[in-house]
Coordinates of C-alpha atoms in Angstrom, one line a residue:
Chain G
X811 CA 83.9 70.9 114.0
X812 CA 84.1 68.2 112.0
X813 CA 81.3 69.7 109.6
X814 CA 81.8 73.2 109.1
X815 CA 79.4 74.2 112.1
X816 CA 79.9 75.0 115.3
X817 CA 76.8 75.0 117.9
X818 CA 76.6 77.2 120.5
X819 CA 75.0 75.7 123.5
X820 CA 73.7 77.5 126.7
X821 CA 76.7 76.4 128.5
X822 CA 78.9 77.0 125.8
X823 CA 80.1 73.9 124.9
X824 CA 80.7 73.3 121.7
X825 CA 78.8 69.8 120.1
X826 CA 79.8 67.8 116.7
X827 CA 78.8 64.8 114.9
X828 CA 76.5 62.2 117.2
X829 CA 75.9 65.1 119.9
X830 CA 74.3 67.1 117.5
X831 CA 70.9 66.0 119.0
X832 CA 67.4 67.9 118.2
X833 CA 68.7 71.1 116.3
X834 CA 65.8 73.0 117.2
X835 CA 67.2 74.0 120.6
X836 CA 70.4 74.8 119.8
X837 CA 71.7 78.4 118.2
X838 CA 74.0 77.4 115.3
X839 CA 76.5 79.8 114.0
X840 CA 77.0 79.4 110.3
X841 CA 79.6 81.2 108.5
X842 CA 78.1 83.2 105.7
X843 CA 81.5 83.7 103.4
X844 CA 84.1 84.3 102.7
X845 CA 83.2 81.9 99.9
X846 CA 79.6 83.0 99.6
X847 CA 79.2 83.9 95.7
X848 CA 77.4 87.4 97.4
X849 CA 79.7 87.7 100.5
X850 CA 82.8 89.4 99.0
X851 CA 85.9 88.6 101.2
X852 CA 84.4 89.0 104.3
X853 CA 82.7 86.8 106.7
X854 CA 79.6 87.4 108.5
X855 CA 79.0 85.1 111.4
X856 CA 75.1 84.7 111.8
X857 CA 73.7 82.6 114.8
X858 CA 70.3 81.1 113.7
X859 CA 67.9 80.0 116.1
X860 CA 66.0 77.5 113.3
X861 CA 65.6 80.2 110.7
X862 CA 65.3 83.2 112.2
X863 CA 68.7 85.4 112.8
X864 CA 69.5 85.9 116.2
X865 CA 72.9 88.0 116.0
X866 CA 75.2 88.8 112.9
X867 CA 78.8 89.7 113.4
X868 CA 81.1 90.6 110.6
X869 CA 84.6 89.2 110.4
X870 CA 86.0 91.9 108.3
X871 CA 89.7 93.0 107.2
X872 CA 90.5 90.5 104.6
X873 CA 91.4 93.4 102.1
X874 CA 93.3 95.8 104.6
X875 CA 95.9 97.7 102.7
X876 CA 96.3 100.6 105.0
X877 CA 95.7 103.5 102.8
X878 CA 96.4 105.7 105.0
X879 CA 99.6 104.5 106.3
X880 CA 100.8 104.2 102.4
X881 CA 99.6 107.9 102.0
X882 CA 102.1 109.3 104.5
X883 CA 105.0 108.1 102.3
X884 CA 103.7 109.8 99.1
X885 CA 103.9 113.4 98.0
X886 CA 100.7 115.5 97.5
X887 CA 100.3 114.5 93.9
X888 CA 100.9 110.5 94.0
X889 CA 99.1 110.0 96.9
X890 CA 95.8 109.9 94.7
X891 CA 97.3 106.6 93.7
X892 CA 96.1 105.0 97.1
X893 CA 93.1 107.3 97.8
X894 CA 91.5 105.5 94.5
X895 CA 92.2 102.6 95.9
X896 CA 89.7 102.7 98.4
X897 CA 87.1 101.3 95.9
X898 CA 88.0 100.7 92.2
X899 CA 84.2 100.9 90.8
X900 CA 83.9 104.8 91.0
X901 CA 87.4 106.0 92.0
X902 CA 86.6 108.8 90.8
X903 CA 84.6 110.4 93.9
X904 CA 87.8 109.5 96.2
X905 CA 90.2 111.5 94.3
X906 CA 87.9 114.8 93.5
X907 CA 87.5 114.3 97.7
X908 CA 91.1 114.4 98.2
X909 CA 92.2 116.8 95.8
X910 CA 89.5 119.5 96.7
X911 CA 90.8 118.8 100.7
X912 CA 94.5 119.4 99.0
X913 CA 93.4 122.4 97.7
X914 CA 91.5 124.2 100.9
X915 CA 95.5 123.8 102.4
X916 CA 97.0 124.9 99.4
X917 CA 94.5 127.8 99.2
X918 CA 94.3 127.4 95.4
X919 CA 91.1 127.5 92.9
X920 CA 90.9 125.0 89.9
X921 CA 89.7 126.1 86.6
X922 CA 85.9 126.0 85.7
X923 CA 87.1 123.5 82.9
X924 CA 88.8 120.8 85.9
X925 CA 85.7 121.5 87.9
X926 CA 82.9 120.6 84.9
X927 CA 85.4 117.4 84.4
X928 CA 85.4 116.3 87.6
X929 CA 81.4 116.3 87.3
X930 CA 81.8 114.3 84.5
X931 CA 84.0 111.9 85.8
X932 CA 82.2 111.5 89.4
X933 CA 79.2 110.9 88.2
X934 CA 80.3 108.5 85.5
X935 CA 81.9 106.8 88.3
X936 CA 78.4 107.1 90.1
X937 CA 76.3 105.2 87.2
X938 CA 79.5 102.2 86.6
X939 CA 79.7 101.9 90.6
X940 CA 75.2 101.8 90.4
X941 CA 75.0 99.6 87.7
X942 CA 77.2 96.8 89.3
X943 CA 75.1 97.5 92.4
X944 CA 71.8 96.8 90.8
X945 CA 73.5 93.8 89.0
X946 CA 74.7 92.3 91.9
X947 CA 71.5 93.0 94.2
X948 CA 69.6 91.1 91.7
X949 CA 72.3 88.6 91.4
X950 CA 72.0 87.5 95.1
X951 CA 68.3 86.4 94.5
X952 CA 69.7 83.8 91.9
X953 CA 69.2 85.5 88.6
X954 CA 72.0 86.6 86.8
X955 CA 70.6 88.4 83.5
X956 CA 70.8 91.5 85.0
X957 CA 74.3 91.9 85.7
X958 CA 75.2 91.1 82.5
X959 CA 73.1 94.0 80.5
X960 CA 74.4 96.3 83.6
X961 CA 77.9 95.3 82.4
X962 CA 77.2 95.8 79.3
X963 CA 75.6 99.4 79.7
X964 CA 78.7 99.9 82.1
X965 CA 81.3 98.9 79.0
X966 CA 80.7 102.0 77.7
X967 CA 81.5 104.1 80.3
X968 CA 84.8 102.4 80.3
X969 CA 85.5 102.8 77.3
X970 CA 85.1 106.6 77.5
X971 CA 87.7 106.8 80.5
X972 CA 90.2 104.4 78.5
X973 CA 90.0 107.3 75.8
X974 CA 90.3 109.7 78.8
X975 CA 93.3 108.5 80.9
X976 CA 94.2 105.2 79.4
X977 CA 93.0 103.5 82.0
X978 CA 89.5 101.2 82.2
X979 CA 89.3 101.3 86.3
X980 CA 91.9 102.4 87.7
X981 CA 92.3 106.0 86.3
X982 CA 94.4 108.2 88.1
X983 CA 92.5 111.4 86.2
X984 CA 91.9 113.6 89.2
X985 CA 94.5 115.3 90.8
X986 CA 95.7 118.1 93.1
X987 CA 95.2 121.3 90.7
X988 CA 92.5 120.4 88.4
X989 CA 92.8 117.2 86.4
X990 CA 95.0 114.9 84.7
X991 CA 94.8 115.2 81.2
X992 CA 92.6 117.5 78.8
X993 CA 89.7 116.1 77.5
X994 CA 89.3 115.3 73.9
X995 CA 86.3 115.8 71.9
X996 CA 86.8 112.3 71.4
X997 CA 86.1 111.1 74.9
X998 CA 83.0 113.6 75.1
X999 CA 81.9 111.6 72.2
X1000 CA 82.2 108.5 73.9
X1001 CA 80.7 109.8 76.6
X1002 CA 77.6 110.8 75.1
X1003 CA 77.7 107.6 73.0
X1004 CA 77.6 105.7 76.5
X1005 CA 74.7 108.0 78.2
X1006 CA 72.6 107.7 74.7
X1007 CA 72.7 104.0 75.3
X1008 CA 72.0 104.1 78.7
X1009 CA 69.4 106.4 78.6
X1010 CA 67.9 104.9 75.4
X1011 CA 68.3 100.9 75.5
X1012 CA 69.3 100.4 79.5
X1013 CA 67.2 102.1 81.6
X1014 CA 63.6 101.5 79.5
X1015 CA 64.2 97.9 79.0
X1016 CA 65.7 97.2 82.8
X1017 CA 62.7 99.1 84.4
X1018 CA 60.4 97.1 82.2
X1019 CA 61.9 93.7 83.3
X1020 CA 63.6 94.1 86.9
X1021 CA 62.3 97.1 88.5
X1022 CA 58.7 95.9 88.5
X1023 CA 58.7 93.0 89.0
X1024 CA 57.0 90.9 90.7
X1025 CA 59.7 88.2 92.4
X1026 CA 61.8 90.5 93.6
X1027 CA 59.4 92.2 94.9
X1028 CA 57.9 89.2 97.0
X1029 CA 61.6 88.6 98.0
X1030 CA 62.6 92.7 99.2
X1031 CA 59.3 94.5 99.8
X1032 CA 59.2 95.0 103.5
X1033 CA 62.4 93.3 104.1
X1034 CA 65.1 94.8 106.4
X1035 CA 62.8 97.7 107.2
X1036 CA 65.0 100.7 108.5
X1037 CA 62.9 104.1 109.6
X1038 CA 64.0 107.6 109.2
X1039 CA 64.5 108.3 112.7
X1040 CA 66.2 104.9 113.3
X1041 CA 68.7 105.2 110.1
X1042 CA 70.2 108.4 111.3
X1043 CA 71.3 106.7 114.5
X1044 CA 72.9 103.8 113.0
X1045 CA 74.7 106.6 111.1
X1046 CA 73.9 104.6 107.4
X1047 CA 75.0 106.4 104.6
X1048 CA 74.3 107.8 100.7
X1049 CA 71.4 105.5 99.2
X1050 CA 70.3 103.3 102.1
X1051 CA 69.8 106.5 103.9
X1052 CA 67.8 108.3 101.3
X1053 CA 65.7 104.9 100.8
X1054 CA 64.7 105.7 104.2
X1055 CA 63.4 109.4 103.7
X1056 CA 66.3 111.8 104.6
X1057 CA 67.1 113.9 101.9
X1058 CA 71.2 113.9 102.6
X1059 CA 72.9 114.3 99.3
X1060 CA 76.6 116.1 99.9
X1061 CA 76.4 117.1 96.1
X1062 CA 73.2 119.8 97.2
X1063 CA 73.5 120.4 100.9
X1064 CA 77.7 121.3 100.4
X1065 CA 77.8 121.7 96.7
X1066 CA 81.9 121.1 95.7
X1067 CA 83.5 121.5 92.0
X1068 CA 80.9 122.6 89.7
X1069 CA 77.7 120.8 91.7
X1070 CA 76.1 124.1 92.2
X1071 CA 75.7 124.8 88.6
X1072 CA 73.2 121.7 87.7
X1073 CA 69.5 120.7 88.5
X1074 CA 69.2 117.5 89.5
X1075 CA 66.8 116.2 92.8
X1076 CA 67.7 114.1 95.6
X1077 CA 66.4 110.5 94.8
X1078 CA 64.8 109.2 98.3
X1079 CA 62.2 106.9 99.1
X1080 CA 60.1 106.5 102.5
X1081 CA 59.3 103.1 102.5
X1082 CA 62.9 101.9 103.7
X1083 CA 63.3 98.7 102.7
X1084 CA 65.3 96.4 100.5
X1085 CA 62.9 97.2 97.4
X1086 CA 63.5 101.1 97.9
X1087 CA 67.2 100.6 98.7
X1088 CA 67.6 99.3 94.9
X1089 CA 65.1 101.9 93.4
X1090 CA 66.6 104.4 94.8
X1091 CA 69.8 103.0 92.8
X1092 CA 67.9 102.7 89.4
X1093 CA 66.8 106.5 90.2
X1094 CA 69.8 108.1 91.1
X1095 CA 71.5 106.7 87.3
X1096 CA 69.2 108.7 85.6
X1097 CA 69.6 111.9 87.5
X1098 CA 73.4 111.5 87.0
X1099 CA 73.4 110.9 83.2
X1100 CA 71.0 114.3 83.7
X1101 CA 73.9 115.8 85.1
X1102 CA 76.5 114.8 82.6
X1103 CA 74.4 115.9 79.8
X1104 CA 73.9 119.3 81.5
X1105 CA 77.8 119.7 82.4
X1106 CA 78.5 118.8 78.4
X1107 CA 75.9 121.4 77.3
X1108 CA 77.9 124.0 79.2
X1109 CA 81.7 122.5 78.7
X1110 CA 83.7 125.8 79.5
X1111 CA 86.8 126.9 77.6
X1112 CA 90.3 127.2 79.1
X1113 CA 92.7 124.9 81.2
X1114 CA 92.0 122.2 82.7
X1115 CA 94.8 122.2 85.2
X1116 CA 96.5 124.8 87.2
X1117 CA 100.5 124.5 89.1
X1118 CA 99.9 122.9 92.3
X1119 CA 102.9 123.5 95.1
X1120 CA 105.5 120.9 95.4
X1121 CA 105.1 121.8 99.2
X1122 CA 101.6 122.9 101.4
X1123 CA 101.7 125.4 104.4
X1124 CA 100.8 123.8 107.7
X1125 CA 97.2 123.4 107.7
X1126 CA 94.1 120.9 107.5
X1127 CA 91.0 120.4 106.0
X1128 CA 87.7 118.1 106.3
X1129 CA 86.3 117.8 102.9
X1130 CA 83.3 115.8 102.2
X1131 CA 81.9 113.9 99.0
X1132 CA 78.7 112.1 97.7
X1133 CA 80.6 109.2 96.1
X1134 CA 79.2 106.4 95.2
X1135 CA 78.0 104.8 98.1
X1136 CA 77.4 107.8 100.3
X1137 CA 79.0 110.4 102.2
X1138 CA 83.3 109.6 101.7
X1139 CA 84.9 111.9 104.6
X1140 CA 88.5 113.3 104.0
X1141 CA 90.6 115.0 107.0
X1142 CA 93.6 115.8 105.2
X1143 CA 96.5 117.3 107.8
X1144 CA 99.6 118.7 106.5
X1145 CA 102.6 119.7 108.4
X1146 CA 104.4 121.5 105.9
X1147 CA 106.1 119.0 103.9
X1148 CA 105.5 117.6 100.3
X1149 CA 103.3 115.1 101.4
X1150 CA 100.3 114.3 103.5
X1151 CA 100.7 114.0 107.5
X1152 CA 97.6 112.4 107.7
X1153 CA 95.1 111.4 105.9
X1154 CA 91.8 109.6 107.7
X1155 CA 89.0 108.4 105.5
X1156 CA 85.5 108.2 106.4
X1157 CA 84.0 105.3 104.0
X1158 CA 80.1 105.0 103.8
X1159 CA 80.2 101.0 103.5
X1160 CA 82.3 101.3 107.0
X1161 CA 79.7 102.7 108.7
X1162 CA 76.7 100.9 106.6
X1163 CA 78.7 97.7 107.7
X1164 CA 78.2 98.2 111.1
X1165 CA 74.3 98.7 111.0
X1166 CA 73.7 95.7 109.3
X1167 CA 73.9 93.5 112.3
X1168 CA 70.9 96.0 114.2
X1169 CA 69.0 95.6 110.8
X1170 CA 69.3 91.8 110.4
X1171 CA 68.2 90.8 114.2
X1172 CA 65.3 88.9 113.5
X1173 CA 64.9 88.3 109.9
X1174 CA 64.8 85.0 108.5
X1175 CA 68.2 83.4 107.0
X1176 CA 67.4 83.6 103.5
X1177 CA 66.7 87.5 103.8
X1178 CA 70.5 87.8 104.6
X1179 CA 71.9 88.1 101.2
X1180 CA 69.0 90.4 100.0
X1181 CA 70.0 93.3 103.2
X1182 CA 73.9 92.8 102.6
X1183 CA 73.0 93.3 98.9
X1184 CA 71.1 96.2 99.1
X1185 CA 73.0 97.8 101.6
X1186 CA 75.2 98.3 98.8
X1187 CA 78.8 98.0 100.4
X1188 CA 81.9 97.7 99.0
X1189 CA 84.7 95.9 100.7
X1190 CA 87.5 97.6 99.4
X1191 CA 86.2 100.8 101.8
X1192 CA 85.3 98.9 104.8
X1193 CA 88.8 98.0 105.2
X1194 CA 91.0 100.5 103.7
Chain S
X1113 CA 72.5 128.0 113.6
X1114 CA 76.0 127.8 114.5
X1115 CA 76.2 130.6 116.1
X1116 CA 74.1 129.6 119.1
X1117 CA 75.9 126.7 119.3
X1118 CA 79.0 128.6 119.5
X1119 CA 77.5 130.7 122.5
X1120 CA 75.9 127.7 124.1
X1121 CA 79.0 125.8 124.7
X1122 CA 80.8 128.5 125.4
X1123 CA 78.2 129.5 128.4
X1124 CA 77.7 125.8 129.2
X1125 CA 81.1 124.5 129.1
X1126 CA 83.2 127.7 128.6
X1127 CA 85.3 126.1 125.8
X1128 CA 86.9 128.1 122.8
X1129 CA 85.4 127.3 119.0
X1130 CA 86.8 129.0 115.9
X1131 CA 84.8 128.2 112.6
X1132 CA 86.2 126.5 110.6
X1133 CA 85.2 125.9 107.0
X1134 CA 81.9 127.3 105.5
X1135 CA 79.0 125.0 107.4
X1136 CA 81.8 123.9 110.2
X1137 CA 82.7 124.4 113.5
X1138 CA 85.5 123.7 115.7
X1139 CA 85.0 123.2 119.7
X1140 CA 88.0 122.4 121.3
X1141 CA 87.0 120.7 124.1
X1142 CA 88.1 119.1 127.2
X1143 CA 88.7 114.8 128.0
X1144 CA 86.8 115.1 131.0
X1145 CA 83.9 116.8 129.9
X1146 CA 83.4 115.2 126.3
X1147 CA 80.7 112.8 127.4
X1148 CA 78.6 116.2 128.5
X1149 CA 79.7 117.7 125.4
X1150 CA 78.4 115.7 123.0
X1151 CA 75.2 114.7 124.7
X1152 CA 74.8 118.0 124.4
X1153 CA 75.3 118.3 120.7
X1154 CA 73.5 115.4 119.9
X1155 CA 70.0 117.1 121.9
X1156 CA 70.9 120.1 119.9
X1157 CA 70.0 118.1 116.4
X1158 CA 73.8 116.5 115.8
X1159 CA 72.4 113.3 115.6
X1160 CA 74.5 111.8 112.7
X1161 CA 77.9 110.8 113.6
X1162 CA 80.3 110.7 111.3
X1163 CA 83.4 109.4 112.6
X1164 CA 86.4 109.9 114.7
X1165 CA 89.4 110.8 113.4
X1166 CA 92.7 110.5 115.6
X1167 CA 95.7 112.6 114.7
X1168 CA 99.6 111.3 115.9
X1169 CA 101.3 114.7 117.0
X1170 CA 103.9 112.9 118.9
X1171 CA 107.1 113.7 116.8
X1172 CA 105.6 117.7 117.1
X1173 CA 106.0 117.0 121.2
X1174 CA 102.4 117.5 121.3
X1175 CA 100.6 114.2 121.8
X1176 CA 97.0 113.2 120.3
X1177 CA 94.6 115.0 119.2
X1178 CA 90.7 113.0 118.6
X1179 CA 88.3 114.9 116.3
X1180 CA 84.6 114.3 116.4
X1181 CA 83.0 115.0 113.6
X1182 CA 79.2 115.2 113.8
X1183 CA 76.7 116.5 111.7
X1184 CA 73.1 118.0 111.7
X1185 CA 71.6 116.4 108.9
X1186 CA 68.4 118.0 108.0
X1187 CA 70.0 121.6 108.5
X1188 CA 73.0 120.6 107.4
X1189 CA 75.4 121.7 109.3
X1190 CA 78.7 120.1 111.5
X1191 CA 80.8 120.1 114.0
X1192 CA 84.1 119.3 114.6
X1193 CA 84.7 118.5 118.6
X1194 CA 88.4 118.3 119.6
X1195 CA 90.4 117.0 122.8
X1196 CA 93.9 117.1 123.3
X1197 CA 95.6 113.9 124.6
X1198 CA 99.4 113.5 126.5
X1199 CA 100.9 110.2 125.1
X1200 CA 101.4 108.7 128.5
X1201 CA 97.5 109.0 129.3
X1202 CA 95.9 108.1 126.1
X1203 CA 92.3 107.1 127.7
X1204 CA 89.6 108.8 126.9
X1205 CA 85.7 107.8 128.3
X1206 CA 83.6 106.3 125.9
X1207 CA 80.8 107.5 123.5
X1208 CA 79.6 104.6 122.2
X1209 CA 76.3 104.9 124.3
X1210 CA 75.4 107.9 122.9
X1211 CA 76.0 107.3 119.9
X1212 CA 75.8 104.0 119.0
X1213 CA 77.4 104.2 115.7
X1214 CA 80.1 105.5 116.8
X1215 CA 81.5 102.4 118.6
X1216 CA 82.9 101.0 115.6
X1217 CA 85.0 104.2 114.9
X1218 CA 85.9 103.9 118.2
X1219 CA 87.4 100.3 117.9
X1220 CA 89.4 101.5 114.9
X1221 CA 91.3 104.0 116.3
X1222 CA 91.7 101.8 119.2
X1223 CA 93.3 99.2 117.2
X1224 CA 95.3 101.5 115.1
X1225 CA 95.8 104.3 117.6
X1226 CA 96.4 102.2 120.7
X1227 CA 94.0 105.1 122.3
X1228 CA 91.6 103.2 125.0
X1229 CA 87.7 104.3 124.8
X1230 CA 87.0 104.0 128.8
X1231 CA 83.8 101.9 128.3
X1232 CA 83.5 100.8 125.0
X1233 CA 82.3 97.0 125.0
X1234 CA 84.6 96.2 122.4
X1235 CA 87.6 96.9 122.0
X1236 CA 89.5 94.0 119.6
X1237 CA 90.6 93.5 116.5
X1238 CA 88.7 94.0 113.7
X1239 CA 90.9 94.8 110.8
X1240 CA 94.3 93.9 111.6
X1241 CA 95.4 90.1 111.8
X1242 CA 95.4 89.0 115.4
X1243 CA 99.3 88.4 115.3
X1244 CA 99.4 92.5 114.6
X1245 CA 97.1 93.2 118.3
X1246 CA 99.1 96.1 119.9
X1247 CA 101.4 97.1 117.1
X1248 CA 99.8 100.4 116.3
X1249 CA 100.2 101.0 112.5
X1250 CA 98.9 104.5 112.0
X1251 CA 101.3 106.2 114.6
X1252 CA 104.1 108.2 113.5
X1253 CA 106.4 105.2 115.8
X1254 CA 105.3 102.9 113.8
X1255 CA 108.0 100.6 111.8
X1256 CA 107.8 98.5 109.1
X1257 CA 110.8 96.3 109.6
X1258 CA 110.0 96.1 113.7
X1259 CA 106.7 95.3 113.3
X1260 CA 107.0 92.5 110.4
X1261 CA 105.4 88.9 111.4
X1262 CA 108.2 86.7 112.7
X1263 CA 108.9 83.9 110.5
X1264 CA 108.5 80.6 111.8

């Protein structure tokens, strides 16, 4: 151990320094993070035979909080405190999830202006959360430009919520009942400020540069191949599963808050790799800001917030979401008290996590980053 | 759609469902037979798991409860499949060859549950510290001040 490695023999024993020998017949197992600039705090173990993967096994729960331990001490109203917690890049998704399971055990409706908000606000959260996922997917092959004009495009946004709530990230804006605060006239400007610059500087000048383009493409066409039939099995979720053909998008199959009211298509690709895991990315921001502009056309009048009960009936619900990254499962139980019973979360990056490691047998080492990256995970959901 | 599934379990297995939310079912079904149950399902097009959610009862006097929640996802529908546990017994046979995915799910509750997946290949710690192995955090016995690391 003396270097960092550890080499795992036939027999198991563990060789460093002069026993190294003739590398070539030896697995290695290399640690890839938890300082790896793409890694995120976690830790995939890969064992390489020379360069080609053999077996991938992630070390994850360096960002355990718990959520939904911390959720049973809350009342029905702060507990959207820890649900956006379970990712801060679109925390909006988590909360509309929650507070429309809230609401099935309440056996309340929310006003048509709280539901057009909530539209507004998810899929805002939907382009900020895609634009750091291009970014970053880009990132991993070494060139950095990207992520910059994606933050920039994705300053905007934030401002528009800091009107809204306050807040840049963290927003709190979704609650039990309808939502937080009424919107201004002033944050619907900034909003359409931030999806004319999108629309109108980002997206034409990004697609020209890093969408076809010819490196990336030699480093993620036909990389971490997944097929239709094979992506439903290893359960993958939101993007990577449409980038494989299957037209699951919870916002048109279960349409929740005002989802049913707007055109927009299901982005998917067939090809299923890396390359159509990011398109399908680039694709999906421009249906979104589609939706935003059609939910600002048609802004209803009236409240944006009705009286939600200090305490539920006994009941439960399962509510589901397309945030961000794919499907986000709530089952919300409530015994009659102010507060949740239980709360369990189904995260998408959970269960994308755990079909990386059928999806990377095989591929060569330097394909690692690219599959975790366009996987598109987020760590603060894996662990909860 | 979900109505022949409702009479095909209840002809095949003989347990109850009750629908429950628009595009979701509930079978309450039985420990022993949950292997057959969802093999079952997963033939009949439920082929994308989602995961499985385990409930604490125990300060109700009513044990565990494990929820299944599959769905089909090209007609879009779900199921929720539902077994009652006693807290003295809380093994239940594993799924994780069926479906695959599922074994992860399957860990997590174990770790945070403390309910054993008879035949799951592995069950350890994946999100907890190993010092934490066997303190259960997401049942209702669960204390904070108990289960603190000891300080050296």
């Amino acid at each position: 151990m003396e270097f960092g490695y550890e080499f795992i023999l036939e027999e198991k024993k563990e060789v460093s320094g002069s026993d190294l020998g003739l590398l070539q017949e030896k697995l290695l197992q290399l640690n890839w993070g938890v300082q790896h600039p793409a890694s995120g705090p976690m830790r995939l173990k890969v064992w390489i035979d020379g360069d080609e993967v053999v077996k991938v096994d992630p070390d994850i729960g360096y960002v355990l909080r718990l959520l939904e331990k911390l959720v049973e001490y809350r009342n029905w109203i702060n507990a959207i405190v820890n649900v956006e917690r379970a990712c801060f890049i679109d925390n909006f998704g988590t909360m509309a999830g929650y507070s429309i399971a809230a609401e099935k055990i309440a056996g309340i409706e929310v006003p048509k202006k709280a539901d057009y908000m909530r539209v507004i606000l998810c899929e805002g959260g939907r382009i900020v959360s895609h634009l750091l996922g291009l970014g970053g997917f880009v990132g991993v092959l070494g060139v950095h430009t990207p992520s910059q004009w994606a933050l920039v495009a994705r300053e905007k946004f934030l401002d528009a919520f800091e009107v809204y709530s306050g807040q840049r990230i963290a927003t709190s804006s979704i609650i039990p009942g309808g939502v937080r605060y009424e919107p201004t006239g002033k944050f619907i400007e900034k909003m359409v400020e931030a999806i004319d610059y999108l629309e109108k500087e980002f997206i034409p000048r990004y697609e020209e540069v890093f969408i076809d383009n010819p490196t990336l493409k030699l480093r993620s066409v036909g990389v971490g191949v997944v097929p239709k039939e094979k992506a439903v099995e290893l359960g993958l979720a939101g993007p990577a599963l449409r980038a494989s053909g299957v037209a699951s998008d919870i916002r048109k199959d279960y349409p929740y808050a005002a989802y049913g009211d707007f055109e927009f298509k299901v982005v998917t690709r067939e090809e299923g790799d890396s390359y159509a895991r990011y398109c399908v990315l680039f694709d999906e921001i421009k249906e979104s800001a589609k939706i935003i502009r059609q939910a600002i056309e048609g802004f209803p009048e009236g409240e944006y917030r009705t009286k939600f009960p200090i305490k539920l009936p006994k009941g439960e619900a399962y509510v589901n979401v397309e945030w961000a990254r794919g499907c986000f499962g709530f089952h919300l139980i409530s015994n009659g008290g102010t507060g949740p019973y239980r709360l369990k979360m189904r995260a998408p990056s959970f269960a994308n996590l755990w079909a990386m490691p059928e999806i990377m047998k095989g591929v060569k080492l330097a394909d690692v980053p690219v599959i975790f990256a366009s996987l598109y995970m987020c760590h603060g959901d894996i662990d909860r | 759609m979900l109505e022949d599934v409702k009479k095909k379990v209840d002809e095949l297995f003989g347990f109850k469902t009750e629908s429950y939310d628009t595009n979701m079912l509930l079978i309450f079904g039985e420990k022993e037979k949950i292997r057959d149950l969802l093999k079952f399902l997963k033939d009949f097009g439920f082929s994308y798991p989602h995961t499985i959610s385990v409930v604490d009862y125990t300060p109700e006097g009513r044990g565990f409860e494990i929820n299944y929640i599959l769905e089909d996802i090209y007609i879009k529908k779900f199921v929720i499949v539902r077994i009652e546990l006693s807290e003295n017994n809380l093994a239940v046979p594993s799924v994780s060859d069926i479906f695959p995915a599922l074994q992860p799910h399957e860990r997590e509750a174990w770790e945070m549950f403390g309910v054993e997946f008879v035949g799951n290949p592995r069950l350890e710690v994946m999100l907890l510290p190993e010092w934490a192995e066997g303190t259960f955090p997401l049942r209702k016995s669960y204390q904070f001040k108990k289960h603190r690391k000891g300080t050296k």
